[in-house]
């Protein structure tokens, strides 16, 4: 997240995309350039802690209520099994929520770590802390930091469904790994020991491995690397994760040697196609396509690169390149679709189309001429016919 | 545009969960970017209408590069308003050069509703209406009230919502 000089806060990538089009603040239209954007770490950490708490809250609120067969039958609270009256169905989830909040306060440390792990996992780039869509930013920017709302909106897979039967549905099985991940984190803190060198909590079974690396100086005690380690641990703690993912996560958490040169903004109209292609090649970007495509790619790359530099936990440039390719793919799709509809509407097929829909045309012509009769006393059918045909073709 | 459909989904979700008072937005099944809107005429305005009140139909379309470019909005109900022409096109700065990606479907519709309560004849789209509004405001407001009654109130009772 970045803050502007006029006091508004946005997702770095979104606001950079906006500033590419016009150098004004999207919220208040004050003049704004990219050099006036500052990373806002406070918002980053607020969002991160909210995200970690939200999952627990949602779990508590969406947990299936015990079904009461008759009025007045006693029910159990979902989390602490205190008894409440059956009629008072609201007491169940709300009691649970309060309990969860209490527990959340106690577990902030471990859950935050677990969320760091979640937010940097490679298979959910959209919901991770680094990227927020413009609409959420709007919420944050325009409505006085209504973060809670913005973040609840971010929950794309949140469906407040009441699963009365309690039997596994797709939703339940999908939520389970996340839960185990959180539990895994708190379990890890139980049998953990402090590293004598860096005083970091490490699981007992991992302490030797940690010490080797710690003493070899491979781990600097700065927080970023720490989170990388605890991340690997929590992943290991949850045994139901596939192995391949562990490996990819560990690769991701290690500082990558693969770095690309920092791009600078260009004046594209002053560059020839070959010059632009050479610049893209120097930056390590794909050089296919015409000048227009290369320009769009360069613009997006500059935005992505700078936004990544702003992020709390920047990803490696390899991943960034992959995202660029995905972005380009998503851009190409609608264009392809448009091209297809255009080829379908070539003059050759018009005659065919006209023959196929002759009845429709006749009906339209009749309708048009009837309305024209109504509109004015003198009727000119030929005009009506040609007008309706013209409309049909342009429309 | 990457990420854009997600924003559209979020906006739809929020519109459904937390609707704007006096404005109904319904999406069309096979096109996520096209919406039918029914807007209530603001009170204390000639568009309020009697009885059930004036209810105006609009169509709203989100172009491919939304939110970087503004949505396209048009009135389908006939209007007597200096900033709305007979094709239903709306003269509103945020739909043109003053668009900002921080605006949403919700804010755009609220702005249009505000335009109904505060017509701006100095920046006209329908010149004849604007002239009338400037020279004889009382008559213009009366005409607007009549049109509202005819097209936005009685039309609904004669032919229920499509």
Coordinates of C-alpha atoms in Angstrom, one line a residue:
Chain A
X1 CA 0.0 0.0 0.0
X2 CA 1.2 3.5 -0.7
X3 CA 0.1 6.9 0.5
X4 CA -0.1 10.0 -1.7
X5 CA 1.0 13.5 -0.8
X6 CA -2.7 14.5 -0.5
X7 CA -3.2 11.9 2.2
X8 CA -5.0 9.1 0.3
X9 CA -4.0 5.5 0.4
X10 CA -4.0 3.1 -2.5
X11 CA -2.7 -0.3 -3.6
X12 CA 0.6 0.5 -5.3
X13 CA -0.1 -1.2 -8.6
X14 CA -3.6 0.2 -9.0
X15 CA -2.6 3.8 -8.3
X16 CA 0.4 3.5 -10.7
X17 CA -1.8 2.2 -13.4
X18 CA -4.1 5.2 -12.8
X19 CA -1.2 7.7 -12.9
X20 CA 0.0 6.3 -16.2
X21 CA -3.2 7.6 -17.7
X22 CA -3.5 10.9 -15.8
X23 CA -1.3 12.4 -13.1
X24 CA -4.0 13.2 -10.6
X25 CA -5.0 11.5 -7.4
X26 CA -8.0 9.2 -8.1
X27 CA -9.7 10.2 -4.9
X28 CA -9.4 14.0 -4.8
X29 CA -8.0 14.9 -8.3
X30 CA -5.1 16.8 -6.8
X31 CA -2.0 16.8 -9.0
X32 CA 0.0 13.7 -8.1
X33 CA 3.1 12.0 -9.6
X34 CA 4.6 8.7 -8.9
X35 CA 7.5 10.3 -7.0
X36 CA 5.0 11.6 -4.4
X37 CA 3.9 8.1 -3.4
X38 CA 5.3 6.7 -0.2
X39 CA 5.0 3.1 1.1
X40 CA 2.6 2.9 4.0
X41 CA 3.8 0.1 6.3
X42 CA 1.2 0.8 9.0
X43 CA -1.7 0.1 6.6
X44 CA 0.2 -3.0 5.4
X45 CA 0.5 -4.4 8.9
X46 CA -3.1 -3.4 9.8
X47 CA -4.3 -5.2 6.8
X48 CA -2.2 -8.3 7.6
X49 CA -3.4 -8.5 11.1
X50 CA -7.0 -8.0 10.0
X51 CA -6.6 -10.8 7.5
X52 CA -5.3 -13.1 10.1
X53 CA -8.2 -12.4 12.4
X54 CA -10.8 -12.4 9.8
X55 CA -10.4 -16.0 8.9
X56 CA -11.0 -17.0 12.5
X57 CA -14.0 -14.7 12.8
X58 CA -15.5 -16.0 9.6
X59 CA -15.0 -19.6 10.8
X60 CA -16.8 -18.8 14.0
X61 CA -19.6 -17.0 12.3
X62 CA -20.2 -19.5 9.5
X63 CA -20.0 -22.6 11.6
X64 CA -23.2 -24.6 11.3
X65 CA -25.7 -24.1 14.0
X66 CA -26.9 -27.2 15.9
X67 CA -30.3 -27.9 14.5
X68 CA -33.1 -27.7 17.0
X69 CA -35.9 -30.2 16.5
X70 CA -38.4 -28.7 18.9
X71 CA -38.8 -25.3 20.4
X72 CA -37.2 -24.9 23.8
X73 CA -34.7 -27.7 23.3
X74 CA -31.3 -26.8 24.6
X75 CA -28.4 -26.1 22.3
X76 CA -24.6 -25.9 22.7
X77 CA -22.5 -23.0 21.9
X78 CA -20.4 -23.8 18.9
X79 CA -17.0 -23.1 20.5
X80 CA -17.2 -23.5 24.3
X81 CA -20.2 -25.9 24.6
X82 CA -22.0 -23.6 27.1
X83 CA -25.7 -24.3 27.1
X84 CA -28.2 -21.8 25.8
X85 CA -31.9 -21.9 25.2
X86 CA -33.0 -23.2 21.8
X87 CA -35.2 -20.3 21.0
X88 CA -32.3 -17.9 21.3
X89 CA -30.6 -19.0 18.2
X90 CA -28.6 -15.9 17.9
X91 CA -26.7 -16.6 21.1
X92 CA -24.9 -19.5 19.4
X93 CA -22.7 -17.7 16.8
X94 CA -22.4 -14.5 18.7
X95 CA -21.1 -16.2 21.7
X96 CA -18.7 -18.0 19.5
X97 CA -17.5 -14.8 17.9
X98 CA -16.8 -13.2 21.2
X99 CA -14.8 -16.3 22.3
X100 CA -12.9 -16.3 19.0
X101 CA -12.0 -12.6 19.4
X102 CA -10.7 -13.4 22.9
X103 CA -8.6 -16.2 21.6
X104 CA -7.5 -14.1 18.7
X105 CA -6.0 -11.5 21.0
X106 CA -4.0 -14.2 22.7
X107 CA -2.8 -15.8 19.5
X108 CA -2.0 -12.7 17.5
X109 CA 1.7 -13.6 17.4
X110 CA 1.3 -17.0 16.0
X111 CA -1.6 -16.2 13.7
X112 CA 0.2 -13.3 12.2
X113 CA 3.0 -15.6 11.3
X114 CA 0.7 -18.1 9.8
X115 CA -0.9 -15.4 7.7
X116 CA 2.5 -14.3 6.5
X117 CA 2.9 -17.8 5.3
X118 CA -0.5 -17.8 3.6
X119 CA -0.2 -14.4 2.1
X120 CA 3.0 -15.4 0.3
X121 CA 1.9 -18.8 -0.9
X122 CA 2.2 -18.8 -4.7
X123 CA -1.1 -20.2 -5.6
X124 CA -3.3 -17.3 -4.4
X125 CA -1.7 -14.2 -5.7
X126 CA -5.1 -12.3 -5.9
X127 CA -5.9 -12.6 -2.2
X128 CA -2.5 -12.1 -0.8
X129 CA -1.5 -9.0 1.0
X130 CA 0.4 -7.4 -1.8
X131 CA -2.4 -7.0 -4.3
X132 CA -5.7 -5.3 -3.8
X133 CA -8.1 -4.4 -6.5
X134 CA -9.1 -0.8 -7.1
X135 CA -12.5 -1.2 -5.6
X136 CA -11.1 -2.1 -2.3
X137 CA -8.7 0.7 -2.5
X138 CA -11.6 3.0 -3.1
X139 CA -13.1 1.8 0.1
X140 CA -9.9 2.5 1.9
X141 CA -9.2 5.7 0.2
X142 CA -12.6 7.4 0.0
X143 CA -14.5 6.2 3.1
X144 CA -12.0 7.2 5.8
X145 CA -10.1 4.0 6.0
X146 CA -13.0 1.7 6.3
X147 CA -10.7 -1.2 6.3
X148 CA -12.8 -3.8 7.9
X149 CA -15.4 -3.4 5.1
X150 CA -12.8 -3.3 2.4
X151 CA -11.3 -6.4 3.7
X152 CA -14.5 -8.3 4.1
X153 CA -15.2 -7.4 0.5
X154 CA -11.8 -8.8 -0.4
X155 CA -13.0 -12.2 0.8
X156 CA -13.9 -13.5 -2.6
X157 CA -14.5 -17.0 -1.4
X158 CA -16.6 -16.0 1.6
X159 CA -20.1 -17.4 1.4
X160 CA -22.1 -17.1 4.5
X161 CA -23.8 -20.4 4.1
X162 CA -25.4 -22.3 7.0
X163 CA -24.5 -25.9 6.6
X164 CA -27.1 -27.4 8.7
X165 CA -26.2 -31.0 8.0
X166 CA -22.6 -30.4 8.9
X167 CA -21.6 -33.0 6.2
X168 CA -18.6 -32.1 4.1
X169 CA -19.5 -29.8 1.3
X170 CA -17.0 -28.3 -1.1
X171 CA -16.8 -25.2 1.0
X172 CA -16.0 -27.0 4.1
X173 CA -13.2 -29.1 2.6
X174 CA -11.8 -26.0 1.1
X175 CA -11.6 -24.2 4.4
X176 CA -10.1 -27.1 6.2
X177 CA -6.4 -26.7 5.1
X178 CA -6.4 -23.1 6.1
X179 CA -7.6 -24.0 9.6
X180 CA -5.0 -26.6 10.0
X181 CA -2.5 -24.1 9.0
X182 CA -3.5 -21.8 11.8
X183 CA -3.7 -24.6 14.3
X184 CA -0.3 -25.8 13.0
X185 CA 1.1 -22.4 13.9
X186 CA -0.1 -22.4 17.4
X187 CA 0.9 -26.0 17.9
X188 CA 4.4 -25.0 16.7
X189 CA 4.6 -22.4 19.4
X190 CA 3.9 -25.0 22.0
X191 CA 6.8 -27.3 21.5
X192 CA 9.2 -24.6 20.3
X193 CA 12.5 -23.5 21.8
X194 CA 14.3 -20.3 21.6
X195 CA 17.4 -20.3 19.4
X196 CA 20.4 -19.5 21.6
X197 CA 21.9 -17.4 18.8
X198 CA 19.1 -15.3 17.4
X199 CA 16.4 -15.9 20.2
X200 CA 13.9 -16.8 17.7
X201 CA 11.2 -19.5 18.5
X202 CA 12.0 -22.6 16.5
X203 CA 10.3 -26.0 16.6
X204 CA 12.2 -28.6 18.6
X205 CA 12.6 -30.9 15.7
X206 CA 14.0 -28.1 13.5
X207 CA 16.4 -26.6 16.0
X208 CA 19.5 -28.4 14.7
X209 CA 18.8 -27.4 11.2
X210 CA 18.1 -23.9 12.3
X211 CA 21.3 -23.6 14.3
X212 CA 23.4 -24.8 11.4
X213 CA 22.1 -22.1 9.3
X214 CA 21.9 -19.5 12.0
X215 CA 25.6 -19.9 13.0
X216 CA 26.7 -20.1 9.4
X217 CA 25.3 -16.6 9.1
X218 CA 22.9 -17.5 6.4
X219 CA 20.0 -16.1 8.4
X220 CA 20.2 -12.4 9.3
X221 CA 18.0 -11.6 12.3
X222 CA 15.9 -9.2 10.3
X223 CA 12.2 -9.8 10.3
X224 CA 11.8 -10.7 6.6
X225 CA 14.1 -13.7 6.8
X226 CA 12.6 -14.8 10.1
X227 CA 9.2 -14.9 8.6
X228 CA 10.6 -16.9 5.8
X229 CA 11.8 -19.5 8.2
X230 CA 8.7 -19.7 10.3
X231 CA 6.9 -20.0 7.1
X232 CA 8.8 -23.1 6.1
X233 CA 8.1 -24.5 9.6
X234 CA 4.4 -24.0 9.6
X235 CA 4.2 -25.5 6.2
X236 CA 6.0 -28.5 7.5
X237 CA 3.9 -28.7 10.5
X238 CA 0.7 -29.1 8.5
X239 CA 1.3 -32.5 7.1
X240 CA -1.5 -32.5 4.5
X241 CA 0.2 -30.0 2.2
X242 CA 1.7 -31.5 -0.9
X243 CA 5.5 -31.7 -1.0
X244 CA 5.9 -29.9 -4.3
X245 CA 4.3 -26.9 -2.8
X246 CA 6.6 -26.9 0.1
X247 CA 9.6 -26.8 -2.2
X248 CA 8.2 -24.0 -4.3
X249 CA 7.4 -22.0 -1.2
X250 CA 10.9 -22.4 0.1
X251 CA 12.3 -21.4 -3.2
X252 CA 10.1 -18.3 -3.1
X253 CA 11.0 -17.3 0.4
X254 CA 14.7 -17.5 -0.2
X255 CA 16.2 -14.3 -1.6
X256 CA 16.4 -14.9 -5.3
X257 CA 19.6 -14.2 -7.3
X258 CA 17.6 -13.6 -10.4
X259 CA 17.1 -9.9 -10.6
X260 CA 16.3 -7.7 -13.6
X261 CA 17.5 -4.2 -14.1
X262 CA 15.3 -1.4 -12.9
X263 CA 13.2 0.0 -15.7
X264 CA 12.7 3.7 -16.3
X265 CA 9.8 5.6 -17.9
X266 CA 10.2 6.3 -21.6
X267 CA 8.8 8.7 -24.1
X268 CA 7.5 6.1 -26.5
X269 CA 6.7 8.5 -29.3
X270 CA 10.4 9.3 -29.5
X271 CA 11.5 5.7 -29.8
X272 CA 11.6 3.6 -32.9
X273 CA 10.2 0.1 -32.8
X274 CA 13.7 -1.4 -33.0
X275 CA 15.0 0.8 -30.2
X276 CA 12.1 -0.1 -28.0
X277 CA 12.7 -3.8 -28.8
X278 CA 16.3 -3.4 -27.8
X279 CA 15.3 -1.7 -24.5
X280 CA 12.9 -4.5 -23.7
X281 CA 15.6 -7.1 -24.4
X282 CA 18.0 -5.3 -22.1
X283 CA 15.3 -5.4 -19.4
X284 CA 14.8 -9.1 -19.9
X285 CA 11.3 -8.8 -21.2
X286 CA 9.6 -10.6 -24.1
X287 CA 10.1 -8.7 -27.4
X288 CA 7.3 -10.1 -29.5
X289 CA 4.5 -8.1 -30.9
X290 CA 4.4 -4.7 -32.6
X291 CA 5.4 -1.3 -31.1
X292 CA 2.0 -0.8 -29.5
X293 CA 2.1 -4.1 -27.7
X294 CA 5.7 -3.6 -26.6
X295 CA 4.7 -0.1 -25.3
X296 CA 1.8 -1.6 -23.3
X297 CA 4.1 -4.3 -21.9
X298 CA 6.8 -1.8 -20.9
X299 CA 4.2 0.5 -19.2
X300 CA 2.8 -2.5 -17.2
X301 CA 6.2 -3.8 -16.4
X302 CA 7.3 -0.4 -15.0
X303 CA 4.2 -0.3 -12.8
X304 CA 4.6 -3.9 -11.7
X305 CA 8.3 -3.4 -10.9
X306 CA 7.8 -0.2 -8.9
X307 CA 4.8 -1.7 -7.1
X308 CA 6.8 -4.7 -6.2
X309 CA 9.6 -2.5 -4.9
X310 CA 7.0 -0.8 -2.6
X311 CA 5.7 -4.1 -1.3
X312 CA 6.5 -5.2 2.2
X313 CA 7.6 -8.6 0.9
X314 CA 8.7 -8.2 -2.7
X315 CA 8.4 -11.3 -4.8
X316 CA 11.2 -12.4 -7.1
X317 CA 11.4 -11.1 -10.6
X318 CA 10.8 -14.5 -12.0
X319 CA 7.3 -14.4 -10.5
X320 CA 6.9 -10.9 -11.6
X321 CA 7.6 -11.9 -15.2
X322 CA 5.1 -14.7 -14.9
X323 CA 2.5 -12.2 -13.7
X324 CA 3.3 -9.9 -16.6
X325 CA 2.7 -12.9 -19.0
X326 CA -0.6 -13.6 -17.3
X327 CA -1.6 -10.0 -17.5
X328 CA -0.8 -10.0 -21.2
X329 CA -2.8 -13.2 -21.7
X330 CA -5.8 -11.8 -20.0
X331 CA -5.5 -8.7 -22.2
X332 CA -5.4 -10.7 -25.4
X333 CA -8.5 -12.7 -24.7
X334 CA -11.2 -10.1 -25.1
X335 CA -9.3 -8.8 -28.2
X336 CA -9.5 -12.3 -29.7
X337 CA -13.2 -12.5 -29.0
X338 CA -13.7 -9.2 -30.6
X339 CA -11.7 -10.2 -33.6
X340 CA -13.9 -13.4 -33.9
X341 CA -17.1 -11.5 -33.9
X342 CA -15.7 -9.1 -36.4
X343 CA -14.7 -11.9 -38.8
X344 CA -18.2 -13.3 -38.3
X345 CA -19.7 -10.1 -39.6
X346 CA -17.8 -9.9 -42.9
X347 CA -19.8 -8.7 -45.9
X348 CA -20.0 -12.3 -47.2
X349 CA -21.9 -13.6 -44.2
X350 CA -24.2 -10.6 -44.2
X351 CA -26.2 -12.0 -47.1
X352 CA -26.4 -15.3 -45.3
X353 CA -27.4 -13.6 -42.0
X354 CA -30.0 -11.6 -43.9
X355 CA -31.5 -14.8 -45.4
X356 CA -31.5 -16.5 -42.1
X357 CA -33.3 -13.7 -40.3
X358 CA -35.6 -12.6 -43.2
X359 CA -38.7 -13.1 -41.0
X360 CA -37.3 -10.9 -38.3
X361 CA -36.4 -8.2 -40.8
X362 CA -39.9 -8.3 -42.3
X363 CA -41.4 -8.1 -38.8
X364 CA -39.2 -5.1 -37.9
X365 CA -40.0 -3.4 -41.2
X366 CA -43.7 -3.9 -40.6
X367 CA -43.3 -2.6 -37.0
X368 CA -41.3 0.5 -38.2
X369 CA -43.8 1.4 -40.9
X370 CA -46.7 1.0 -38.5
X371 CA -45.1 3.3 -36.0
X372 CA -44.4 5.7 -38.8
X373 CA -48.0 5.7 -39.8
X374 CA -49.0 6.5 -36.3
X375 CA -46.4 9.2 -36.0
X376 CA -47.4 11.2 -39.1
X377 CA -50.3 11.1 -41.5
X378 CA -48.3 10.7 -44.6
X379 CA -46.5 7.3 -44.8
X380 CA -43.5 6.7 -46.8
X381 CA -42.8 3.0 -46.6
X382 CA -39.7 3.0 -48.7
X383 CA -38.0 5.4 -46.2
X384 CA -39.1 3.3 -43.3
X385 CA -37.7 0.1 -45.0
X386 CA -34.3 1.6 -45.7
X387 CA -34.1 3.2 -42.3
X388 CA -34.9 0.0 -40.5
X389 CA -32.4 -1.9 -42.7
X390 CA -29.7 0.7 -42.0
X391 CA -30.3 0.5 -38.3
X392 CA -30.2 -3.3 -38.3
X393 CA -26.8 -3.3 -40.1
X394 CA -25.2 -0.6 -38.0
X395 CA -26.6 -2.0 -34.8
Chain B
X1 CA -7.7 -5.8 -18.1
X2 CA -6.3 -7.9 -15.4
X3 CA -8.1 -7.7 -12.1
X4 CA -11.0 -5.7 -13.6
X5 CA -13.6 -8.5 -13.5
X6 CA -12.8 -9.0 -9.8
X7 CA -13.6 -5.4 -9.2
X8 CA -16.8 -5.7 -11.1
X9 CA -17.8 -8.8 -9.1
X10 CA -17.1 -6.9 -5.9
X11 CA -19.2 -4.0 -6.9
X12 CA -22.1 -6.2 -7.9
X13 CA -21.8 -8.1 -4.6
X14 CA -21.9 -4.9 -2.6
X15 CA -24.8 -3.5 -4.6
X16 CA -26.8 -6.6 -3.9
X17 CA -25.9 -6.8 -0.2
X18 CA -26.1 -3.1 0.5
X19 CA -28.4 -1.5 -2.1
X20 CA -28.5 2.2 -2.7
X21 CA -31.8 3.6 -1.4
X22 CA -34.1 4.5 -4.3
X23 CA -32.0 2.8 -6.9
X24 CA -32.4 -0.8 -8.1
X25 CA -29.6 -2.4 -10.1
X26 CA -30.2 -5.7 -11.8
X27 CA -27.5 -7.4 -13.9
X28 CA -28.2 -9.2 -17.1
X29 CA -27.6 -12.9 -17.0
X30 CA -25.2 -13.4 -19.9
X31 CA -23.3 -10.1 -19.7
X32 CA -21.6 -9.2 -16.5
X33 CA -20.9 -5.7 -17.9
X34 CA -24.5 -4.7 -18.6
X35 CA -27.0 -3.6 -16.0
X36 CA -30.6 -2.5 -16.0
X37 CA -31.2 0.3 -13.5
X38 CA -34.5 1.6 -12.1
X39 CA -34.0 5.0 -10.4
X40 CA -36.5 6.7 -8.2
X41 CA -37.1 10.4 -8.8
X42 CA -35.6 12.4 -6.0
X43 CA -38.1 14.0 -3.6
X44 CA -38.6 17.8 -3.8
X45 CA -37.9 17.6 -7.6
X46 CA -40.2 17.6 -10.6
X47 CA -39.2 14.0 -11.1
X48 CA -40.7 12.8 -7.9
X49 CA -44.1 11.9 -9.4
X50 CA -47.3 11.3 -7.6
X51 CA -48.7 8.1 -6.2
X52 CA -46.1 5.4 -6.5
X53 CA -43.5 8.0 -7.5
X54 CA -41.5 8.4 -10.7
X55 CA -39.4 5.4 -11.6
X56 CA -36.9 5.9 -14.4
X57 CA -35.3 3.1 -16.4
X58 CA -31.6 3.4 -17.3
X59 CA -29.1 1.1 -18.9
X60 CA -25.5 1.0 -17.7
X61 CA -22.6 -0.6 -19.5
X62 CA -19.0 -1.1 -18.2
X63 CA -16.5 -0.8 -21.1
X64 CA -13.6 -3.2 -21.5
X65 CA -11.1 -0.9 -19.7
X66 CA -13.4 -0.1 -16.8
X67 CA -12.4 1.3 -14.2
X68 CA -9.8 3.2 -16.2
X69 CA -12.6 4.6 -18.4
X70 CA -16.1 5.6 -17.3
X71 CA -19.2 3.5 -17.5
X72 CA -21.7 4.3 -20.3
X73 CA -25.1 5.3 -18.9
X74 CA -28.3 6.2 -20.7
X75 CA -31.9 6.9 -19.7
X76 CA -34.4 4.6 -21.4
X77 CA -37.4 6.5 -20.0
X78 CA -38.2 9.8 -21.7
X79 CA -37.0 12.8 -19.7
X80 CA -37.7 16.5 -19.7
X81 CA -34.3 17.7 -18.3
X82 CA -31.8 20.3 -19.6
X83 CA -28.9 17.8 -19.3
X84 CA -30.5 14.8 -20.8
X85 CA -31.3 14.7 -24.4
X86 CA -34.2 12.9 -26.2
X87 CA -32.0 9.8 -26.7
X88 CA -31.5 9.6 -23.0
X89 CA -27.8 10.6 -23.1
X90 CA -26.6 12.3 -20.0
X91 CA -24.4 15.3 -19.8
X92 CA -22.4 14.8 -16.6
X93 CA -18.7 15.6 -16.1
X94 CA -17.8 12.4 -14.2
X95 CA -19.1 10.4 -17.1
X96 CA -16.7 12.2 -19.4
X97 CA -13.5 14.1 -18.6
X98 CA -13.8 14.2 -14.8
X99 CA -14.0 10.4 -14.5
X100 CA -11.8 8.8 -11.9
X101 CA -11.1 5.1 -11.3
X102 CA -12.0 5.7 -7.6
X103 CA -15.6 6.2 -8.6
X104 CA -18.0 3.2 -8.8
X105 CA -21.3 2.2 -10.3
X106 CA -22.9 3.3 -7.0
X107 CA -21.4 6.8 -7.0
X108 CA -22.2 7.3 -10.6
X109 CA -25.8 6.5 -10.1
X110 CA -26.0 8.7 -7.0
X111 CA -24.5 11.5 -9.1
X112 CA -27.2 11.0 -11.8
X113 CA -29.9 11.1 -9.1
X114 CA -28.4 14.3 -7.8
X115 CA -28.4 15.7 -11.3
X116 CA -32.2 15.1 -11.4
X117 CA -32.7 17.2 -8.3
X118 CA -30.4 19.9 -9.5
X119 CA -30.7 20.5 -13.3
X120 CA -27.9 22.6 -14.7
X121 CA -29.4 24.7 -17.7
X122 CA -26.1 26.5 -18.1
X123 CA -24.4 23.4 -19.5
X124 CA -27.2 22.1 -21.6
X125 CA -27.5 19.0 -23.7
X126 CA -31.1 19.5 -24.7
X127 CA -31.0 23.1 -25.9
X128 CA -34.8 23.7 -26.2
X129 CA -35.3 22.4 -22.7
X130 CA -32.5 24.5 -21.3
X131 CA -33.9 27.6 -23.0
X132 CA -37.3 26.9 -21.5
X133 CA -35.7 26.3 -18.1
X134 CA -33.9 29.7 -18.3
X135 CA -36.7 31.8 -19.6
X136 CA -39.7 30.3 -17.9
X137 CA -38.6 28.0 -15.1
X138 CA -42.1 27.5 -13.7
X139 CA -43.5 26.2 -17.0
X140 CA -40.4 24.0 -17.5
X141 CA -40.8 22.4 -14.1
X142 CA -44.5 21.9 -14.9
X143 CA -43.6 20.1 -18.1
X144 CA -41.1 18.0 -16.4
X145 CA -43.7 17.0 -13.8
X146 CA -46.2 16.1 -16.5
X147 CA -43.6 14.0 -18.4
X148 CA -42.7 12.3 -15.2
X149 CA -46.3 11.4 -14.6
X150 CA -46.8 10.2 -18.1
X151 CA -43.6 8.2 -18.7
X152 CA -42.3 7.3 -15.3
X153 CA -45.5 6.8 -13.2
X154 CA -48.5 5.9 -15.5
X155 CA -46.3 3.9 -17.8
X156 CA -45.6 1.4 -15.0
X157 CA -49.2 0.9 -14.1
X158 CA -50.2 0.4 -17.8
X159 CA -47.4 -2.0 -18.5
X160 CA -45.8 -3.6 -15.5
X161 CA -42.0 -3.9 -15.1
X162 CA -40.3 -5.9 -17.8

